[in-house]
Amino acid sequence: MMEPVIIVDKVSKRYRKYHAPRNLRTWLRDKISGHEESDVLWALRNVSCQILPGKMVGLLGRNGAGKSTLLRLIGGVGRPDSGGIKTKGTIRALLDLGSGMHPDLTGKENTFLMGVVGGLTRNQVRQRLEAIVDFAGLKDFIDSPVRTYSSGMQLRLAFAIAVHTEPQILLVDEVLAVGDLAFQHKCLDAIRKIKAQGCAILLVTHDVRAVKDLCDEAIWLRGGEAVAFGPTESIVGQYVGEMSAETLRLTEISKDRSATMVSEKLQMGVNRFGSREMEIRGVRLLNRRGCEITEVESGESITIEITYYAPKLIASPIFSAGICVDESQMIIDINTDSKESALPNLEGHGKLSLKIERLDLRAQRYQVSVGVYHAEWSHAYDYHTQAYSLDVHTGVQQAGLLHVPHHWTLAAEEKQCR
């Protein structure tokens, strides 16, 4: 019987939440008087689980549920206030984009640095350097300082190093949503490969489809407590059921709200649901010239333009856009729930645009969904599901989902010298 490589035993973690800005003077005053104006915030409370080698576990829950806190404690960043965590084997963590990299060092120098920190010798890093650079697709930039890299380039390098250091435990916190579509598929293939080699993987994500497709088990956290831990299908079903029930409840309430008005086009032509506390008033698909389209050539750029209206101030809403073949086959799913694309508080009328630089899909008709959600994903304000059609054309026939940039090279057979 296999022994677990991660044991989380009744772990609790708390933080103090202060009511007023603090400086040295107020801190000393409060310490002397013993009257600190603060509340205790329990990020985790009495959480337990065990994870076996070769298993992938998804951590589900709203923002603030404790997912990232649990991941960091397992990775050794901080200590629990009570309970204990035991890990067995080397740990690689992708918790923050580019974490562990020195901005003034080159990509190659950072590869050696992170590889050695990850448990490899310099000679082992040297042997794997070509494979790491090739995986990351950074051959032309590997000798440039990391500070000159885009966020996507940093992600590719960090992930490539992580999967080539052969960890026994891999911790991943949402970063896979940053790369382009082709790189995301490459990451997923790499994850499946190291999982098959016995690596235990913890994945924090809001994407329940990714959890269903990749994970053997799931942990559902709510308010710092583990609501459920078990087989993926069961846990995801419970989690989605609660979210859907909350959205449905608010949708029913919104039907009686006379202040909520939408255009005739949206009332008649869109499969939509949500509380309507914030509304999507219009959606346009645009080509690279800014013209509205319903079809596009594979490999071209496309912009999804969303017109919204918030009758009152909405705190940091999350917008999403997805492209799918049908309900069971989501191809692209992008949202603003990240440090790089987080939105401010919004009120009134406005527009938000998502530009996809290359739409490398096979020839087929696709459906576009757009939505806007509460800042903690607790419910949908307005979600238009598979509401807008997009035909993608290519000049070739193929069976795969992607139509990636490529070319064929025919080399003539060399004549042998006599």
mmCIF file with all atom_site columns, N, CA and C in Angstrom, residues 7 10 30 40 64 106 109 127 167 214 217 266 284 291 327 356 391 394:
data_model
loop_
_atom_site.group_PDB
_atom_site.id
_atom_site.type_symbol
_atom_site.label_atom_id
_atom_site.label_alt_id
_atom_site.label_comp_id
_atom_site.label_asym_id
_atom_site.label_entity_id
_atom_site.label_seq_id
_atom_site.pdbx_PDB_ins_code
_atom_site.Cartn_x
_atom_site.Cartn_y
_atom_site.Cartn_z
_atom_site.occupancy
_atom_site.B_iso_or_equiv
_atom_site.pdbx_formal_charge
_atom_site.auth_seq_id
_atom_site.auth_comp_id
_atom_site.auth_asym_id
_atom_site.auth_atom_id
_atom_site.pdbx_PDB_model_num
ATOM 1  N N  . ILE A 1 7   ? 0.583   14.942 4.141   1.00 0.00 ? 7   ILE A N  1
ATOM 2  C CA . ILE A 1 7   ? -0.371  14.717 5.231   1.00 0.00 ? 7   ILE A CA 1
ATOM 3  C C  . ILE A 1 7   ? -0.683  16.067 5.882   1.00 0.00 ? 7   ILE A C  1
ATOM 4  N N  . LYS A 1 10  ? -5.432  18.457 10.716  1.00 0.00 ? 10  LYS A N  1
ATOM 5  C CA . LYS A 1 10  ? -6.146  19.438 11.550  1.00 0.00 ? 10  LYS A CA 1
ATOM 6  C C  . LYS A 1 10  ? -5.445  20.795 11.560  1.00 0.00 ? 10  LYS A C  1
ATOM 7  N N  . ASP A 1 30  ? -0.738  50.547 21.158  1.00 0.00 ? 30  ASP A N  1
ATOM 8  C CA . ASP A 1 30  ? -1.660  49.429 21.337  1.00 0.00 ? 30  ASP A CA 1
ATOM 9  C C  . ASP A 1 30  ? -1.035  48.303 22.143  1.00 0.00 ? 30  ASP A C  1
ATOM 10 N N  . VAL A 1 40  ? -9.787  38.632 14.402  1.00 0.00 ? 40  VAL A N  1
ATOM 11 C CA . VAL A 1 40  ? -9.067  37.440 13.982  1.00 0.00 ? 40  VAL A CA 1
ATOM 12 C C  . VAL A 1 40  ? -9.746  36.881 12.739  1.00 0.00 ? 40  VAL A C  1
ATOM 13 N N  . GLY A 1 64  ? -10.814 33.794 -1.111  1.00 0.00 ? 64  GLY A N  1
ATOM 14 C CA . GLY A 1 64  ? -10.824 33.933 0.342   1.00 0.00 ? 64  GLY A CA 1
ATOM 15 C C  . GLY A 1 64  ? -11.207 32.660 1.075   1.00 0.00 ? 64  GLY A C  1
ATOM 16 N N  . THR A 1 106 ? 19.880  36.514 -16.309 1.00 0.00 ? 106 THR A N  1
ATOM 17 C CA . THR A 1 106 ? 19.317  36.056 -17.570 1.00 0.00 ? 106 THR A CA 1
ATOM 18 C C  . THR A 1 106 ? 18.422  34.843 -17.331 1.00 0.00 ? 106 THR A C  1
ATOM 19 N N  . GLU A 1 109 ? 20.688  31.939 -16.466 1.00 0.00 ? 109 GLU A N  1
ATOM 20 C CA . GLU A 1 109 ? 21.202  32.001 -15.093 1.00 0.00 ? 109 GLU A CA 1
ATOM 21 C C  . GLU A 1 109 ? 20.108  31.659 -14.087 1.00 0.00 ? 109 GLU A C  1
ATOM 22 N N  . GLN A 1 127 ? 22.628  19.392 -18.374 1.00 0.00 ? 127 GLN A N  1
ATOM 23 C CA . GLN A 1 127 ? 22.160  18.324 -19.248 1.00 0.00 ? 127 GLN A CA 1
ATOM 24 C C  . GLN A 1 127 ? 20.714  18.552 -19.707 1.00 0.00 ? 127 GLN A C  1
ATOM 25 N N  . PRO A 1 167 ? 10.021  16.749 -9.651  1.00 0.00 ? 167 PRO A N  1
ATOM 26 C CA . PRO A 1 167 ? 9.579   16.861 -8.253  1.00 0.00 ? 167 PRO A CA 1
ATOM 27 C C  . PRO A 1 167 ? 8.704   15.681 -7.841  1.00 0.00 ? 167 PRO A C  1
ATOM 28 N N  . LEU A 1 214 ? -8.633  16.730 -15.127 1.00 0.00 ? 214 LEU A N  1
ATOM 29 C CA . LEU A 1 214 ? -7.272  16.394 -14.715 1.00 0.00 ? 214 LEU A CA 1
ATOM 30 C C  . LEU A 1 214 ? -7.166  15.696 -13.366 1.00 0.00 ? 214 LEU A C  1
ATOM 31 N N  . GLU A 1 217 ? -8.993  13.611 -7.332  1.00 0.00 ? 217 GLU A N  1
ATOM 32 C CA . GLU A 1 217 ? -9.770  13.986 -6.156  1.00 0.00 ? 217 GLU A CA 1
ATOM 33 C C  . GLU A 1 217 ? -9.861  15.506 -6.075  1.00 0.00 ? 217 GLU A C  1
ATOM 34 N N  . LEU A 1 266 ? -31.133 41.375 -26.656 1.00 0.00 ? 266 LEU A N  1
ATOM 35 C CA . LEU A 1 266 ? -30.686 40.464 -25.623 1.00 0.00 ? 266 LEU A CA 1
ATOM 36 C C  . LEU A 1 266 ? -31.859 39.719 -25.009 1.00 0.00 ? 266 LEU A C  1
ATOM 37 N N  . ARG A 1 284 ? -19.769 42.083 -29.223 1.00 0.00 ? 284 ARG A N  1
ATOM 38 C CA . ARG A 1 284 ? -19.378 42.097 -30.634 1.00 0.00 ? 284 ARG A CA 1
ATOM 39 C C  . ARG A 1 284 ? -18.073 41.326 -30.799 1.00 0.00 ? 284 ARG A C  1
ATOM 40 N N  . CYS A 1 291 ? -13.636 45.507 -37.464 1.00 0.00 ? 291 CYS A N  1
ATOM 41 C CA . CYS A 1 291 ? -14.942 45.287 -38.089 1.00 0.00 ? 291 CYS A CA 1
ATOM 42 C C  . CYS A 1 291 ? -15.651 44.107 -37.427 1.00 0.00 ? 291 CYS A C  1
ATOM 43 N N  . GLU A 1 327 ? -21.384 22.032 -24.935 1.00 0.00 ? 327 GLU A N  1
ATOM 44 C CA . GLU A 1 327 ? -21.302 22.149 -23.485 1.00 0.00 ? 327 GLU A CA 1
ATOM 45 C C  . GLU A 1 327 ? -20.183 21.306 -22.887 1.00 0.00 ? 327 GLU A C  1
ATOM 46 N N  . ILE A 1 356 ? -7.605  38.218 -28.475 1.00 0.00 ? 356 ILE A N  1
ATOM 47 C CA . ILE A 1 356 ? -6.906  36.942 -28.620 1.00 0.00 ? 356 ILE A CA 1
ATOM 48 C C  . ILE A 1 356 ? -5.980  37.098 -29.817 1.00 0.00 ? 356 ILE A C  1
ATOM 49 N N  . ASP A 1 391 ? -17.693 31.187 -37.033 1.00 0.00 ? 391 ASP A N  1
ATOM 50 C CA . ASP A 1 391 ? -17.200 30.176 -37.967 1.00 0.00 ? 391 ASP A CA 1
ATOM 51 C C  . ASP A 1 391 ? -15.720 30.418 -38.236 1.00 0.00 ? 391 ASP A C  1
ATOM 52 N N  . THR A 1 394 ? -10.199 27.317 -42.480 1.00 0.00 ? 394 THR A N  1
ATOM 53 C CA . THR A 1 394 ? -8.805  27.031 -42.821 1.00 0.00 ? 394 THR A CA 1
ATOM 54 C C  . THR A 1 394 ? -8.783  26.444 -44.230 1.00 0.00 ? 394 THR A C  1
#
